[in-house]
């Protein structure tokens, strides 16, 4: 058994699921069969309370070290071992745990326009029937209350996108040469170049993988009476299911989630009014990010000509990703 050599550590809704799948195709890399094992998020068992659906997600954490190391048992000799948990960048204690256990690890961070990221994050949970608020701006306004109530990090739409603070802390623990920072749009618009840059950073052959599969593409169900009824039923189900063992609750609510996302449209663009309302949450952190990285990110504070649904419709038959589960071989 062994520990990973590298981690894709951030950010959620920035292409980490697709990147995990792409890197798994490189013969010199071995990606854990469970995407998002979340091992470094806790020192022991995960929490037992949270927002809608959080308890079921906590049950998917691979938090025991022997179980975590066993994820890499099938790595070929000489292959670099990796896993992808995009909450590690956000969670300062996770950063410290990584530093304590695998100080030589290489860390990959993907940064997405934080307003776009927040909107995609909100849409993911709306699509799953878990988010009760039908407007992303109003949902972001509830963040402090939700944090106080112990809702999991995936509900922290604003906090997850404050990359300046996150990287500033990370660079106190790891030398910059061990951290690769690049933009989500580069991964989306120039995948071959972005994948080569990652392979070069990891020290493996470039030119081997050049495509990014469509994975975890967010759908956007309409705000209809049907959606409202199905969502309320699903949230009641996951609340009651917190008392059930194993994955029984998830299995019970899966048909409702499928019904919610049936024939749903791609994620819709943000309006300029919505974007303008959300930008102030990130403006000071974007300036900090520029200081920390020495790179410009001012375009994130401006109107965007294209917004939302940039990867198109979800492929036929694909569902919202359940990242804590073992991927099919």
PDB file of C-alpha atoms in Angstrom:
ATOM      1  CA  UNK A   1       0.000   0.000   0.000  1.00  0.00           C
ATOM      2  CA  UNK A   2       1.096   3.607  -0.546  1.00  0.00           C
ATOM      3  CA  UNK A   3       0.089   7.220  -0.501  1.00  0.00           C
ATOM      4  CA  UNK A   4      -0.483   9.455  -3.531  1.00  0.00           C
ATOM      5  CA  UNK A   5       2.325  11.321  -5.261  1.00  0.00           C
ATOM      6  CA  UNK A   6       0.051  14.140  -6.410  1.00  0.00           C
ATOM      7  CA  UNK A   7      -3.368  15.611  -5.708  1.00  0.00           C
ATOM      8  CA  UNK A   8      -5.862  17.551  -7.797  1.00  0.00           C
ATOM      9  CA  UNK A   9      -6.873  19.717  -4.861  1.00  0.00           C
ATOM     10  CA  UNK A  10      -9.206  22.419  -6.228  1.00  0.00           C
ATOM     11  CA  UNK A  11     -11.538  23.894  -7.059  1.00  0.00           C
ATOM     12  CA  UNK A  12     -15.038  22.314  -7.113  1.00  0.00           C
ATOM     13  CA  UNK A  13     -16.964  22.825 -10.361  1.00  0.00           C
ATOM     14  CA  UNK A  14     -13.726  23.667 -12.189  1.00  0.00           C
ATOM     15  CA  UNK A  15     -13.327  20.560 -14.306  1.00  0.00           C
ATOM     16  CA  UNK A  16     -11.730  18.276 -11.719  1.00  0.00           C
ATOM     17  CA  UNK A  17     -13.961  15.297 -12.535  1.00  0.00           C
ATOM     18  CA  UNK A  18     -13.123  15.518 -16.240  1.00  0.00           C
ATOM     19  CA  UNK A  19      -9.439  16.068 -15.469  1.00  0.00           C
ATOM     20  CA  UNK A  20      -9.388  13.003 -13.204  1.00  0.00           C
ATOM     21  CA  UNK A  21     -10.840  10.911 -16.043  1.00  0.00           C
ATOM     22  CA  UNK A  22      -8.345  12.314 -18.554  1.00  0.00           C
ATOM     23  CA  UNK A  23      -5.287  11.728 -16.370  1.00  0.00           C
ATOM     24  CA  UNK A  24      -6.421   8.157 -15.744  1.00  0.00           C
ATOM     25  CA  UNK A  25      -5.760   7.480 -19.452  1.00  0.00           C
ATOM     26  CA  UNK A  26      -2.024   8.225 -19.140  1.00  0.00           C
ATOM     27  CA  UNK A  27      -0.024   4.983 -18.765  1.00  0.00           C
ATOM     28  CA  UNK A  28       2.410   6.595 -16.318  1.00  0.00           C
ATOM     29  CA  UNK A  29      -0.335   7.866 -14.009  1.00  0.00           C
ATOM     30  CA  UNK A  30      -2.699   5.949 -11.758  1.00  0.00           C
ATOM     31  CA  UNK A  31      -5.789   7.767 -10.527  1.00  0.00           C
ATOM     32  CA  UNK A  32      -7.718   6.425  -7.550  1.00  0.00           C
ATOM     33  CA  UNK A  33     -10.837   4.461  -8.591  1.00  0.00           C
ATOM     34  CA  UNK A  34     -12.791   6.621  -6.137  1.00  0.00           C
ATOM     35  CA  UNK A  35     -12.772  10.229  -7.301  1.00  0.00           C
ATOM     36  CA  UNK A  36     -12.980  12.514  -4.247  1.00  0.00           C
ATOM     37  CA  UNK A  37     -12.092  10.121  -1.430  1.00  0.00           C
ATOM     38  CA  UNK A  38     -11.850  13.239   0.820  1.00  0.00           C
ATOM     39  CA  UNK A  39      -9.331  11.533   3.108  1.00  0.00           C
ATOM     40  CA  UNK A  40      -7.571  14.717   4.227  1.00  0.00           C
ATOM     41  CA  UNK A  41     -10.789  16.548   5.138  1.00  0.00           C
ATOM     42  CA  UNK A  42     -10.924  15.001   8.627  1.00  0.00           C
ATOM     43  CA  UNK A  43      -8.672  13.503  11.289  1.00  0.00           C
ATOM     44  CA  UNK A  44     -11.208  10.762  11.938  1.00  0.00           C
ATOM     45  CA  UNK A  45     -14.841  10.019  11.127  1.00  0.00           C
ATOM     46  CA  UNK A  46     -16.626  12.725   9.118  1.00  0.00           C
ATOM     47  CA  UNK A  47     -19.401  14.838  10.665  1.00  0.00           C
ATOM     48  CA  UNK A  48     -22.844  13.423  11.333  1.00  0.00           C
ATOM     49  CA  UNK A  49     -24.938  16.503  10.552  1.00  0.00           C
ATOM     50  CA  UNK A  50     -25.153  19.097   7.805  1.00  0.00           C
ATOM     51  CA  UNK A  51     -27.347  20.444   5.046  1.00  0.00           C
ATOM     52  CA  UNK A  52     -29.662  18.476   2.755  1.00  0.00           C
ATOM     53  CA  UNK A  53     -27.923  15.302   1.603  1.00  0.00           C
ATOM     54  CA  UNK A  54     -24.693  15.996   3.519  1.00  0.00           C
ATOM     55  CA  UNK A  55     -24.977  12.995   5.838  1.00  0.00           C
ATOM     56  CA  UNK A  56     -25.175  10.608   2.878  1.00  0.00           C
ATOM     57  CA  UNK A  57     -22.140  12.273   1.305  1.00  0.00           C
ATOM     58  CA  UNK A  58     -20.195  12.005   4.565  1.00  0.00           C
ATOM     59  CA  UNK A  59     -20.752   8.245   4.487  1.00  0.00           C
ATOM     60  CA  UNK A  60     -18.792   8.132   1.232  1.00  0.00           C
ATOM     61  CA  UNK A  61     -15.625   9.579   2.805  1.00  0.00           C
ATOM     62  CA  UNK A  62     -12.626   7.255   2.718  1.00  0.00           C
ATOM     63  CA  UNK A  63     -11.347   8.398   6.115  1.00  0.00           C
ATOM     64  CA  UNK A  64      -9.517   5.330   7.438  1.00  0.00           C
ATOM     65  CA  UNK A  65      -5.889   5.313   6.339  1.00  0.00           C
ATOM     66  CA  UNK A  66      -5.721   1.600   5.373  1.00  0.00           C
ATOM     67  CA  UNK A  67      -8.795   2.074   3.159  1.00  0.00           C
ATOM     68  CA  UNK A  68      -7.287   5.186   1.607  1.00  0.00           C
ATOM     69  CA  UNK A  69      -3.954   3.529   0.858  1.00  0.00           C
ATOM     70  CA  UNK A  70      -5.798   0.520  -0.569  1.00  0.00           C
ATOM     71  CA  UNK A  71      -7.171   2.805  -3.312  1.00  0.00           C
ATOM     72  CA  UNK A  72      -3.682   2.766  -4.833  1.00  0.00           C
ATOM     73  CA  UNK A  73      -3.017  -0.971  -4.529  1.00  0.00           C
ATOM     74  CA  UNK A  74      -3.521  -1.583  -8.242  1.00  0.00           C
ATOM     75  CA  UNK A  75      -1.101   1.118  -9.390  1.00  0.00           C
ATOM     76  CA  UNK A  76       1.407  -0.343 -11.889  1.00  0.00           C
ATOM     77  CA  UNK A  77       5.042  -0.348 -10.775  1.00  0.00           C
ATOM     78  CA  UNK A  78       6.613   3.047 -11.391  1.00  0.00           C
ATOM     79  CA  UNK A  79       3.325   4.842 -12.060  1.00  0.00           C
ATOM     80  CA  UNK A  80       2.631   8.059 -10.172  1.00  0.00           C
ATOM     81  CA  UNK A  81      -0.407   7.754  -7.914  1.00  0.00           C
ATOM     82  CA  UNK A  82      -2.981  10.538  -7.740  1.00  0.00           C
ATOM     83  CA  UNK A  83      -6.412  11.423  -6.461  1.00  0.00           C
ATOM     84  CA  UNK A  84      -8.784  14.368  -6.903  1.00  0.00           C
ATOM     85  CA  UNK A  85     -10.585  16.018  -4.001  1.00  0.00           C
ATOM     86  CA  UNK A  86     -11.269  19.646  -4.942  1.00  0.00           C
ATOM     87  CA  UNK A  87     -12.077  20.715  -1.372  1.00  0.00           C
ATOM     88  CA  UNK A  88      -8.485  20.363  -0.158  1.00  0.00           C
ATOM     89  CA  UNK A  89      -7.553  23.818  -1.451  1.00  0.00           C
ATOM     90  CA  UNK A  90     -10.444  25.440   0.429  1.00  0.00           C
ATOM     91  CA  UNK A  91      -9.931  23.612   3.720  1.00  0.00           C
ATOM     92  CA  UNK A  92      -6.929  25.003   5.595  1.00  0.00           C
ATOM     93  CA  UNK A  93      -6.720  22.004   7.930  1.00  0.00           C
ATOM     94  CA  UNK A  94      -6.674  19.695   4.924  1.00  0.00           C
ATOM     95  CA  UNK A  95      -3.688  21.613   3.591  1.00  0.00           C
ATOM     96  CA  UNK A  96      -1.908  21.089   6.912  1.00  0.00           C
ATOM     97  CA  UNK A  97      -2.731  17.363   6.975  1.00  0.00           C
ATOM     98  CA  UNK A  98      -1.350  16.949   3.456  1.00  0.00           C
ATOM     99  CA  UNK A  99       1.830  18.781   4.465  1.00  0.00           C
ATOM    100  CA  UNK A 100       2.247  16.536   7.523  1.00  0.00           C
ATOM    101  CA  UNK A 101       1.713  13.221   5.679  1.00  0.00           C
ATOM    102  CA  UNK A 102       2.971  13.767   2.116  1.00  0.00           C
ATOM    103  CA  UNK A 103       5.112  16.931   2.151  1.00  0.00           C
ATOM    104  CA  UNK A 104       6.659  16.119  -1.239  1.00  0.00           C
ATOM    105  CA  UNK A 105       3.307  15.808  -3.005  1.00  0.00           C
ATOM    106  CA  UNK A 106       2.646  17.850  -6.126  1.00  0.00           C
ATOM    107  CA  UNK A 107      -0.601  19.809  -6.037  1.00  0.00           C
ATOM    108  CA  UNK A 108      -2.741  20.786  -9.024  1.00  0.00           C
ATOM    109  CA  UNK A 109      -5.206  23.661  -8.665  1.00  0.00           C
ATOM    110  CA  UNK A 110      -7.698  24.775 -11.312  1.00  0.00           C
ATOM    111  CA  UNK A 111      -9.137  28.259 -10.848  1.00  0.00           C
ATOM    112  CA  UNK A 112     -12.450  29.187 -12.429  1.00  0.00           C
ATOM    113  CA  UNK A 113     -14.058  32.615 -12.577  1.00  0.00           C
ATOM    114  CA  UNK A 114     -15.478  32.616  -9.014  1.00  0.00           C
ATOM    115  CA  UNK A 115     -18.860  34.011 -10.050  1.00  0.00           C
ATOM    116  CA  UNK A 116     -19.197  31.311 -12.717  1.00  0.00           C
ATOM    117  CA  UNK A 117     -18.012  28.699 -10.244  1.00  0.00           C
ATOM    118  CA  UNK A 118     -20.569  29.766  -7.640  1.00  0.00           C
ATOM    119  CA  UNK A 119     -23.343  29.683 -10.229  1.00  0.00           C
ATOM    120  CA  UNK A 120     -22.344  26.224 -11.466  1.00  0.00           C
ATOM    121  CA  UNK A 121     -22.116  25.009  -7.848  1.00  0.00           C
ATOM    122  CA  UNK A 122     -25.585  26.350  -7.055  1.00  0.00           C
ATOM    123  CA  UNK A 123     -26.985  24.835 -10.280  1.00  0.00           C
ATOM    124  CA  UNK A 124     -25.474  21.439  -9.395  1.00  0.00           C
ATOM    125  CA  UNK A 125     -27.356  21.364  -6.090  1.00  0.00           C
ATOM    126  CA  UNK A 126     -30.509  22.851  -7.631  1.00  0.00           C
ATOM    127  CA  UNK A 127     -30.396  20.166 -10.323  1.00  0.00           C
ATOM    128  CA  UNK A 128     -30.022  17.498  -7.623  1.00  0.00           C
ATOM    129  CA  UNK A 129     -33.113  18.803  -5.823  1.00  0.00           C
ATOM    130  CA  UNK A 130     -31.117  19.701  -2.702  1.00  0.00           C
ATOM    131  CA  UNK A 131     -30.934  23.517  -3.045  1.00  0.00           C
ATOM    132  CA  UNK A 132     -34.274  25.019  -1.916  1.00  0.00           C
ATOM    133  CA  UNK A 133     -33.545  28.588  -3.109  1.00  0.00           C
ATOM    134  CA  UNK A 134     -34.326  29.194  -6.780  1.00  0.00           C
ATOM    135  CA  UNK A 135     -31.931  32.155  -7.274  1.00  0.00           C
ATOM    136  CA  UNK A 136     -28.149  31.994  -6.941  1.00  0.00           C
ATOM    137  CA  UNK A 137     -27.824  35.517  -5.523  1.00  0.00           C
ATOM    138  CA  UNK A 138     -30.296  34.817  -2.716  1.00  0.00           C
ATOM    139  CA  UNK A 139     -28.663  31.451  -2.068  1.00  0.00           C
ATOM    140  CA  UNK A 140     -25.237  33.096  -1.653  1.00  0.00           C
ATOM    141  CA  UNK A 141     -26.770  35.495   0.875  1.00  0.00           C
ATOM    142  CA  UNK A 142     -27.549  32.483   3.083  1.00  0.00           C
ATOM    143  CA  UNK A 143     -23.951  31.283   3.227  1.00  0.00           C
ATOM    144  CA  UNK A 144     -22.990  32.536   6.691  1.00  0.00           C
ATOM    145  CA  UNK A 145     -26.106  31.038   8.252  1.00  0.00           C
ATOM    146  CA  UNK A 146     -25.488  27.733   6.515  1.00  0.00           C
ATOM    147  CA  UNK A 147     -21.881  27.642   7.711  1.00  0.00           C
ATOM    148  CA  UNK A 148     -23.027  28.331  11.267  1.00  0.00           C
ATOM    149  CA  UNK A 149     -25.486  25.453  10.944  1.00  0.00           C
ATOM    150  CA  UNK A 150     -22.705  23.082   9.867  1.00  0.00           C
ATOM    151  CA  UNK A 151     -23.604  22.627   6.193  1.00  0.00           C
ATOM    152  CA  UNK A 152     -20.821  20.963   4.203  1.00  0.00           C
ATOM    153  CA  UNK A 153     -18.277  22.905   2.161  1.00  0.00           C
ATOM    154  CA  UNK A 154     -20.070  22.297  -1.144  1.00  0.00           C
ATOM    155  CA  UNK A 155     -22.731  24.758   0.036  1.00  0.00           C
ATOM    156  CA  UNK A 156     -20.111  27.502   0.506  1.00  0.00           C
ATOM    157  CA  UNK A 157     -20.667  29.064  -2.901  1.00  0.00           C
ATOM    158  CA  UNK A 158     -18.695  32.213  -2.111  1.00  0.00           C
ATOM    159  CA  UNK A 159     -15.987  30.821   0.167  1.00  0.00           C
ATOM    160  CA  UNK A 160     -14.954  28.114  -2.285  1.00  0.00           C
ATOM    161  CA  UNK A 161     -14.148  30.786  -4.863  1.00  0.00           C
ATOM    162  CA  UNK A 162     -11.892  32.943  -2.694  1.00  0.00           C
ATOM    163  CA  UNK A 163      -8.710  31.484  -4.171  1.00  0.00           C
ATOM    164  CA  UNK A 164      -6.383  34.280  -3.089  1.00  0.00           C
ATOM    165  CA  UNK A 165      -6.864  33.438   0.580  1.00  0.00           C
ATOM    166  CA  UNK A 166      -6.581  29.726  -0.127  1.00  0.00           C
ATOM    167  CA  UNK A 167      -3.349  29.939  -2.140  1.00  0.00           C
ATOM    168  CA  UNK A 168      -1.818  32.444   0.241  1.00  0.00           C
ATOM    169  CA  UNK A 169      -2.175  29.849   3.004  1.00  0.00           C
ATOM    170  CA  UNK A 170      -1.078  26.947   0.791  1.00  0.00           C
ATOM    171  CA  UNK A 171       2.166  28.745  -0.104  1.00  0.00           C
ATOM    172  CA  UNK A 172       3.068  28.940   3.594  1.00  0.00           C
ATOM    173  CA  UNK A 173       3.105  25.135   3.629  1.00  0.00           C
ATOM    174  CA  UNK A 174       4.400  24.121   0.188  1.00  0.00           C
ATOM    175  CA  UNK A 175       7.069  25.624  -2.082  1.00  0.00           C
ATOM    176  CA  UNK A 176       5.597  27.121  -5.221  1.00  0.00           C
ATOM    177  CA  UNK A 177       7.409  24.666  -7.470  1.00  0.00           C
ATOM    178  CA  UNK A 178       5.197  21.917  -5.987  1.00  0.00           C
ATOM    179  CA  UNK A 179       1.982  23.739  -6.881  1.00  0.00           C
ATOM    180  CA  UNK A 180       0.570  24.119 -10.393  1.00  0.00           C
ATOM    181  CA  UNK A 181      -2.016  26.879 -10.821  1.00  0.00           C
ATOM    182  CA  UNK A 182      -3.930  27.293 -14.060  1.00  0.00           C
ATOM    183  CA  UNK A 183      -7.276  28.505 -15.347  1.00  0.00           C
ATOM    184  CA  UNK A 184     -10.321  26.397 -15.996  1.00  0.00           C
ATOM    185  CA  UNK A 185     -10.853  28.149 -19.329  1.00  0.00           C
ATOM    186  CA  UNK A 186      -7.423  26.951 -20.491  1.00  0.00           C
ATOM    187  CA  UNK A 187      -8.453  23.387 -19.696  1.00  0.00           C
ATOM    188  CA  UNK A 188     -11.731  23.890 -21.546  1.00  0.00           C
ATOM    189  CA  UNK A 189     -10.527  25.841 -24.578  1.00  0.00           C
ATOM    190  CA  UNK A 190      -6.999  24.399 -25.035  1.00  0.00           C
ATOM    191  CA  UNK A 191      -7.189  20.942 -23.455  1.00  0.00           C
ATOM    192  CA  UNK A 192      -4.148  19.455 -25.204  1.00  0.00           C
ATOM    193  CA  UNK A 193      -1.888  22.318 -24.067  1.00  0.00           C
ATOM    194  CA  UNK A 194      -3.310  22.241 -20.536  1.00  0.00           C
ATOM    195  CA  UNK A 195      -2.888  18.464 -20.239  1.00  0.00           C
ATOM    196  CA  UNK A 196       0.687  18.700 -21.531  1.00  0.00           C
ATOM    197  CA  UNK A 197       1.405  21.373 -18.942  1.00  0.00           C
ATOM    198  CA  UNK A 198       0.083  19.087 -16.198  1.00  0.00           C
ATOM    199  CA  UNK A 199       2.089  16.105 -17.467  1.00  0.00           C
ATOM    200  CA  UNK A 200       5.237  18.219 -17.629  1.00  0.00           C
ATOM    201  CA  UNK A 201       4.619  19.401 -14.078  1.00  0.00           C
ATOM    202  CA  UNK A 202       4.278  15.781 -12.934  1.00  0.00           C
ATOM    203  CA  UNK A 203       7.353  14.705 -14.893  1.00  0.00           C
ATOM    204  CA  UNK A 204       5.639  12.247 -17.237  1.00  0.00           C
ATOM    205  CA  UNK A 205       5.564  12.095 -21.031  1.00  0.00           C
ATOM    206  CA  UNK A 206       3.630  14.844 -22.798  1.00  0.00           C
ATOM    207  CA  UNK A 207       1.544  14.430 -25.956  1.00  0.00           C
ATOM    208  CA  UNK A 208      -0.090  11.256 -24.655  1.00  0.00           C
ATOM    209  CA  UNK A 209      -3.498  12.644 -23.677  1.00  0.00           C
ATOM    210  CA  UNK A 210      -5.050  15.544 -25.550  1.00  0.00           C
ATOM    211  CA  UNK A 211      -8.788  15.456 -24.886  1.00  0.00           C
ATOM    212  CA  UNK A 212     -10.975  16.237 -21.901  1.00  0.00           C
ATOM    213  CA  UNK A 213     -14.065  14.023 -21.606  1.00  0.00           C
ATOM    214  CA  UNK A 214     -17.422  15.577 -20.772  1.00  0.00           C
ATOM    215  CA  UNK A 215     -17.868  14.583 -17.152  1.00  0.00           C
ATOM    216  CA  UNK A 216     -20.201  15.985 -14.473  1.00  0.00           C
ATOM    217  CA  UNK A 217     -21.824  18.471 -16.854  1.00  0.00           C
ATOM    218  CA  UNK A 218     -24.423  20.495 -14.946  1.00  0.00           C
ATOM    219  CA  UNK A 219     -28.029  20.448 -16.119  1.00  0.00           C
ATOM    220  CA  UNK A 220     -30.528  23.170 -15.221  1.00  0.00           C
ATOM    221  CA  UNK A 221     -34.114  22.054 -14.518  1.00  0.00           C
ATOM    222  CA  UNK A 222     -36.771  24.740 -14.849  1.00  0.00           C
ATOM    223  CA  UNK A 223     -38.336  26.245 -11.731  1.00  0.00           C
ATOM    224  CA  UNK A 224     -41.728  24.607 -12.136  1.00  0.00           C
ATOM    225  CA  UNK A 225     -44.395  23.232  -9.811  1.00  0.00           C
ATOM    226  CA  UNK A 226     -43.176  19.736 -10.696  1.00  0.00           C
ATOM    227  CA  UNK A 227     -39.593  20.644  -9.770  1.00  0.00           C
ATOM    228  CA  UNK A 228     -40.737  22.201  -6.488  1.00  0.00           C
ATOM    229  CA  UNK A 229     -42.763  19.136  -5.479  1.00  0.00           C
ATOM    230  CA  UNK A 230     -40.058  16.633  -6.480  1.00  0.00           C
ATOM    231  CA  UNK A 231     -37.348  18.666  -4.728  1.00  0.00           C
ATOM    232  CA  UNK A 232     -39.298  18.927  -1.487  1.00  0.00           C
ATOM    233  CA  UNK A 233     -39.978  15.206  -1.582  1.00  0.00           C
ATOM    234  CA  UNK A 234     -36.314  14.454  -2.243  1.00  0.00           C
ATOM    235  CA  UNK A 235     -35.111  16.717   0.587  1.00  0.00           C
ATOM    236  CA  UNK A 236     -37.572  15.082   2.964  1.00  0.00           C
ATOM    237  CA  UNK A 237     -36.273  11.719   1.812  1.00  0.00           C
ATOM    238  CA  UNK A 238     -32.612  12.519   2.394  1.00  0.00           C
ATOM    239  CA  UNK A 239     -33.435  13.982   5.827  1.00  0.00           C
ATOM    240  CA  UNK A 240     -35.279  10.836   6.852  1.00  0.00           C
ATOM    241  CA  UNK A 241     -32.612   8.714   5.174  1.00  0.00           C
ATOM    242  CA  UNK A 242     -29.949  10.078   7.534  1.00  0.00           C
ATOM    243  CA  UNK A 243     -31.228   7.464   9.974  1.00  0.00           C
ATOM    244  CA  UNK A 244     -30.855   4.602   7.499  1.00  0.00           C
ATOM    245  CA  UNK A 245     -27.664   2.520   7.279  1.00  0.00           C
ATOM    246  CA  UNK A 246     -25.277   2.474   4.339  1.00  0.00           C
ATOM    247  CA  UNK A 247     -26.475   3.822   1.016  1.00  0.00           C
ATOM    248  CA  UNK A 248     -30.136   2.893   1.431  1.00  0.00           C
ATOM    249  CA  UNK A 249     -31.235   6.541   1.462  1.00  0.00           C
ATOM    250  CA  UNK A 250     -29.303   7.306  -1.717  1.00  0.00           C
ATOM    251  CA  UNK A 251     -30.813   4.307  -3.457  1.00  0.00           C
ATOM    252  CA  UNK A 252     -34.285   5.370  -2.333  1.00  0.00           C
ATOM    253  CA  UNK A 253     -33.965   8.951  -3.578  1.00  0.00           C
ATOM    254  CA  UNK A 254     -32.080   8.190  -6.829  1.00  0.00           C
ATOM    255  CA  UNK A 255     -35.300   7.832  -8.888  1.00  0.00           C
ATOM    256  CA  UNK A 256     -36.410  11.291  -7.712  1.00  0.00           C
ATOM    257  CA  UNK A 257     -33.075  12.805  -8.750  1.00  0.00           C
ATOM    258  CA  UNK A 258     -33.321  11.174 -12.168  1.00  0.00           C
ATOM    259  CA  UNK A 259     -36.844  12.548 -12.577  1.00  0.00           C
ATOM    260  CA  UNK A 260     -35.689  16.038 -11.622  1.00  0.00           C
ATOM    261  CA  UNK A 261     -32.957  16.081 -14.246  1.00  0.00           C
ATOM    262  CA  UNK A 262     -34.897  14.388 -17.015  1.00  0.00           C
ATOM    263  CA  UNK A 263     -34.765  16.490 -20.194  1.00  0.00           C
ATOM    264  CA  UNK A 264     -33.198  19.391 -18.283  1.00  0.00           C
ATOM    265  CA  UNK A 265     -31.546  22.126 -20.324  1.00  0.00           C
ATOM    266  CA  UNK A 266     -27.836  23.036 -20.087  1.00  0.00           C
ATOM    267  CA  UNK A 267     -26.862  25.517 -17.387  1.00  0.00           C
ATOM    268  CA  UNK A 268     -28.284  28.889 -18.299  1.00  0.00           C
ATOM    269  CA  UNK A 269     -26.232  32.084 -18.543  1.00  0.00           C
ATOM    270  CA  UNK A 270     -26.075  34.470 -15.641  1.00  0.00           C
ATOM    271  CA  UNK A 271     -27.650  37.829 -16.263  1.00  0.00           C
ATOM    272  CA  UNK A 272     -25.437  40.896 -15.873  1.00  0.00           C
ATOM    273  CA  UNK A 273     -27.600  41.908 -12.882  1.00  0.00           C
ATOM    274  CA  UNK A 274     -26.833  38.594 -11.170  1.00  0.00           C
ATOM    275  CA  UNK A 275     -23.148  38.806 -12.026  1.00  0.00           C
ATOM    276  CA  UNK A 276     -22.934  42.409 -10.797  1.00  0.00           C
ATOM    277  CA  UNK A 277     -24.584  41.387  -7.526  1.00  0.00           C
ATOM    278  CA  UNK A 278     -22.045  38.583  -6.940  1.00  0.00           C
ATOM    279  CA  UNK A 279     -18.794  40.260  -8.015  1.00  0.00           C
ATOM    280  CA  UNK A 280     -18.430  42.278  -4.756  1.00  0.00           C
ATOM    281  CA  UNK A 281     -18.129  38.998  -2.843  1.00  0.00           C
ATOM    282  CA  UNK A 282     -14.872  38.309  -4.699  1.00  0.00           C
ATOM    283  CA  UNK A 283     -13.352  41.660  -5.689  1.00  0.00           C
ATOM    284  CA  UNK A 284     -10.871  42.006  -2.798  1.00  0.00           C
ATOM    285  CA  UNK A 285      -9.845  38.356  -3.073  1.00  0.00           C
ATOM    286  CA  UNK A 286      -9.208  38.651  -6.817  1.00  0.00           C
ATOM    287  CA  UNK A 287      -6.781  41.477  -6.059  1.00  0.00           C
ATOM    288  CA  UNK A 288      -5.131  39.285  -3.413  1.00  0.00           C
ATOM    289  CA  UNK A 289      -4.918  36.426  -5.906  1.00  0.00           C
ATOM    290  CA  UNK A 290      -3.091  38.699  -8.341  1.00  0.00           C
ATOM    291  CA  UNK A 291      -0.594  39.611  -5.616  1.00  0.00           C
ATOM    292  CA  UNK A 292      -0.098  35.977  -4.587  1.00  0.00           C
ATOM    293  CA  UNK A 293       0.337  34.591  -8.109  1.00  0.00           C
ATOM    294  CA  UNK A 294       1.713  37.603  -9.976  1.00  0.00           C
ATOM    295  CA  UNK A 295      -0.850  36.959 -12.722  1.00  0.00           C
ATOM    296  CA  UNK A 296      -3.793  39.117 -13.876  1.00  0.00           C
ATOM    297  CA  UNK A 297      -7.337  38.014 -13.038  1.00  0.00           C
ATOM    298  CA  UNK A 298      -9.128  41.340 -13.453  1.00  0.00           C
ATOM    299  CA  UNK A 299     -11.352  39.935 -16.215  1.00  0.00           C
ATOM    300  CA  UNK A 300     -13.251  38.107 -13.461  1.00  0.00           C
ATOM    301  CA  UNK A 301     -14.564  41.470 -12.248  1.00  0.00           C
ATOM    302  CA  UNK A 302     -15.971  42.480 -15.623  1.00  0.00           C
ATOM    303  CA  UNK A 303     -19.096  41.639 -17.658  1.00  0.00           C
ATOM    304  CA  UNK A 304     -18.732  38.363 -19.523  1.00  0.00           C
ATOM    305  CA  UNK A 305     -19.861  37.951 -23.148  1.00  0.00           C
ATOM    306  CA  UNK A 306     -20.418  34.215 -22.653  1.00  0.00           C
ATOM    307  CA  UNK A 307     -21.610  32.835 -19.376  1.00  0.00           C
ATOM    308  CA  UNK A 308     -22.910  29.490 -18.220  1.00  0.00           C
ATOM    309  CA  UNK A 309     -23.275  26.210 -20.053  1.00  0.00           C
ATOM    310  CA  UNK A 310     -19.896  26.648 -21.737  1.00  0.00           C
ATOM    311  CA  UNK A 311     -19.363  22.907 -22.157  1.00  0.00           C
ATOM    312  CA  UNK A 312     -22.760  22.410 -23.749  1.00  0.00           C
ATOM    313  CA  UNK A 313     -25.438  19.860 -22.955  1.00  0.00           C
ATOM    314  CA  UNK A 314     -24.887  16.847 -20.748  1.00  0.00           C
ATOM    315  CA  UNK A 315     -24.094  13.720 -22.806  1.00  0.00           C
ATOM    316  CA  UNK A 316     -27.031  11.344 -23.239  1.00  0.00           C
ATOM    317  CA  UNK A 317     -27.374   8.925 -20.350  1.00  0.00           C
ATOM    318  CA  UNK A 318     -25.024  10.824 -18.058  1.00  0.00           C
ATOM    319  CA  UNK A 319     -26.200  11.790 -14.578  1.00  0.00           C
ATOM    320  CA  UNK A 320     -24.920  14.212 -11.990  1.00  0.00           C
ATOM    321  CA  UNK A 321     -21.621  12.843 -10.691  1.00  0.00           C
ATOM    322  CA  UNK A 322     -21.479  11.008  -7.377  1.00  0.00           C
ATOM    323  CA  UNK A 323     -17.793  11.558  -6.884  1.00  0.00           C
ATOM    324  CA  UNK A 324     -17.303   9.617  -3.679  1.00  0.00           C
ATOM    325  CA  UNK A 325     -18.071   6.302  -5.328  1.00  0.00           C
ATOM    326  CA  UNK A 326     -15.805   3.845  -7.057  1.00  0.00           C
ATOM    327  CA  UNK A 327     -15.662   4.489 -10.790  1.00  0.00           C
ATOM    328  CA  UNK A 328     -16.418   1.600 -13.166  1.00  0.00           C
ATOM    329  CA  UNK A 329     -13.329  -0.165 -14.501  1.00  0.00           C
TER     330      UNK A 329
END
